[in-house]
């Protein structure tokens, strides 16, 4: 008898760069990858790194706007 196991559903978010997803979608995608066998430490690191980069970028832009006004 042939193996007829159904593969896990694939979400489009799993292939998107983290920067293109909102925070909730990033977390959901990371959890799906962990459940599929991905390294939890790597997923957490990537998720935190992306969110930190975005925060620094927003802060930098706000400071630049503030100094342009002055």
Coordinates of N, CA and C in Angstrom, one line a residue, residues 18-52:
X18 N 10.4 38.3 6.6 CA 9.8 38.8 7.8 C 9.4 40.2 7.8
X19 N 10.2 41.0 7.2 CA 9.9 42.5 7.2 C 8.6 42.8 6.5
X20 N 8.1 41.9 5.7 CA 6.8 42.2 5.0 C 5.6 41.8 5.7
X21 N 5.8 41.2 6.9 CA 4.6 40.7 7.6 C 4.5 41.5 8.9
X22 N 3.2 41.6 9.4 CA 3.0 42.3 10.6 C 3.5 41.4 11.8
X23 N 3.5 42.0 13.0 CA 4.1 41.2 14.1 C 3.3 39.9 14.4
X24 N 2.0 40.0 14.3 CA 1.2 38.8 14.6 C 1.5 37.7 13.6
X25 N 1.5 38.1 12.3 CA 1.8 37.1 11.2 C 3.2 36.6 11.3
X26 N 4.2 37.4 11.7 CA 5.5 36.9 11.9 C 5.6 35.8 13.0
X27 N 4.9 36.1 14.1 CA 4.9 35.1 15.2 C 4.2 33.8 14.8
X28 N 3.1 34.0 14.1 CA 2.4 32.8 13.7 C 3.2 31.9 12.7
X29 N 3.9 32.6 11.8 CA 4.7 31.9 10.8 C 5.9 31.2 11.5
X30 N 6.5 31.9 12.5 CA 7.6 31.3 13.3 C 7.1 30.0 14.0
X31 N 5.9 30.1 14.7 CA 5.4 29.0 15.4 C 5.1 27.8 14.4
X32 N 4.6 28.1 13.2 CA 4.4 27.0 12.3 C 5.7 26.3 11.9
X33 N 6.7 27.2 11.6 CA 8.0 26.6 11.3 C 8.6 25.8 12.4
X34 N 8.4 26.2 13.6 CA 8.9 25.4 14.8 C 8.2 24.1 14.9
X35 N 6.9 24.1 14.7 CA 6.1 22.9 14.7 C 6.5 21.9 13.6
X36 N 7.0 22.5 12.5 CA 7.4 21.7 11.4 C 8.8 21.2 11.5
X37 N 9.5 21.6 12.6 CA 10.8 21.1 12.9 C 11.9 22.1 12.8
X38 N 11.6 23.3 12.6 CA 12.7 24.4 12.6 C 13.2 24.6 14.0
X39 N 14.4 25.1 14.1 CA 15.1 25.4 15.3 C 14.4 26.5 16.1
X40 N 13.9 26.3 17.3 CA 13.2 27.3 18.0 C 14.1 28.5 18.3
X41 N 15.3 28.3 18.7 CA 16.2 29.4 19.0 C 16.5 30.3 17.8
X42 N 16.6 29.7 16.7 CA 16.9 30.4 15.4 C 15.7 31.3 15.1
X43 N 14.5 30.6 15.2 CA 13.2 31.4 14.9 C 13.1 32.5 15.8
X44 N 13.3 32.3 17.1 CA 13.1 33.4 18.1 C 14.2 34.5 17.8
X45 N 15.4 34.2 17.5 CA 16.4 35.1 17.2 C 16.0 36.0 15.9
X46 N 15.6 35.3 14.9 CA 15.2 36.0 13.6 C 14.1 37.0 13.9
X47 N 13.1 36.5 14.6 CA 11.9 37.3 14.9 C 12.3 38.5 15.7
X48 N 13.0 38.3 16.8 CA 13.4 39.5 17.6 C 14.3 40.4 16.9
X49 N 15.2 39.9 16.0 CA 16.1 40.7 15.3 C 15.4 41.6 14.3
X50 N 14.4 41.1 13.6 CA 13.6 41.8 12.7 C 12.8 42.9 13.3
X51 N 12.2 42.6 14.5 CA 11.4 43.6 15.2 C 12.3 44.7 15.7
X52 N 13.5 44.3 16.2 CA 14.4 45.3 16.7 C 14.8 46.2 15.6

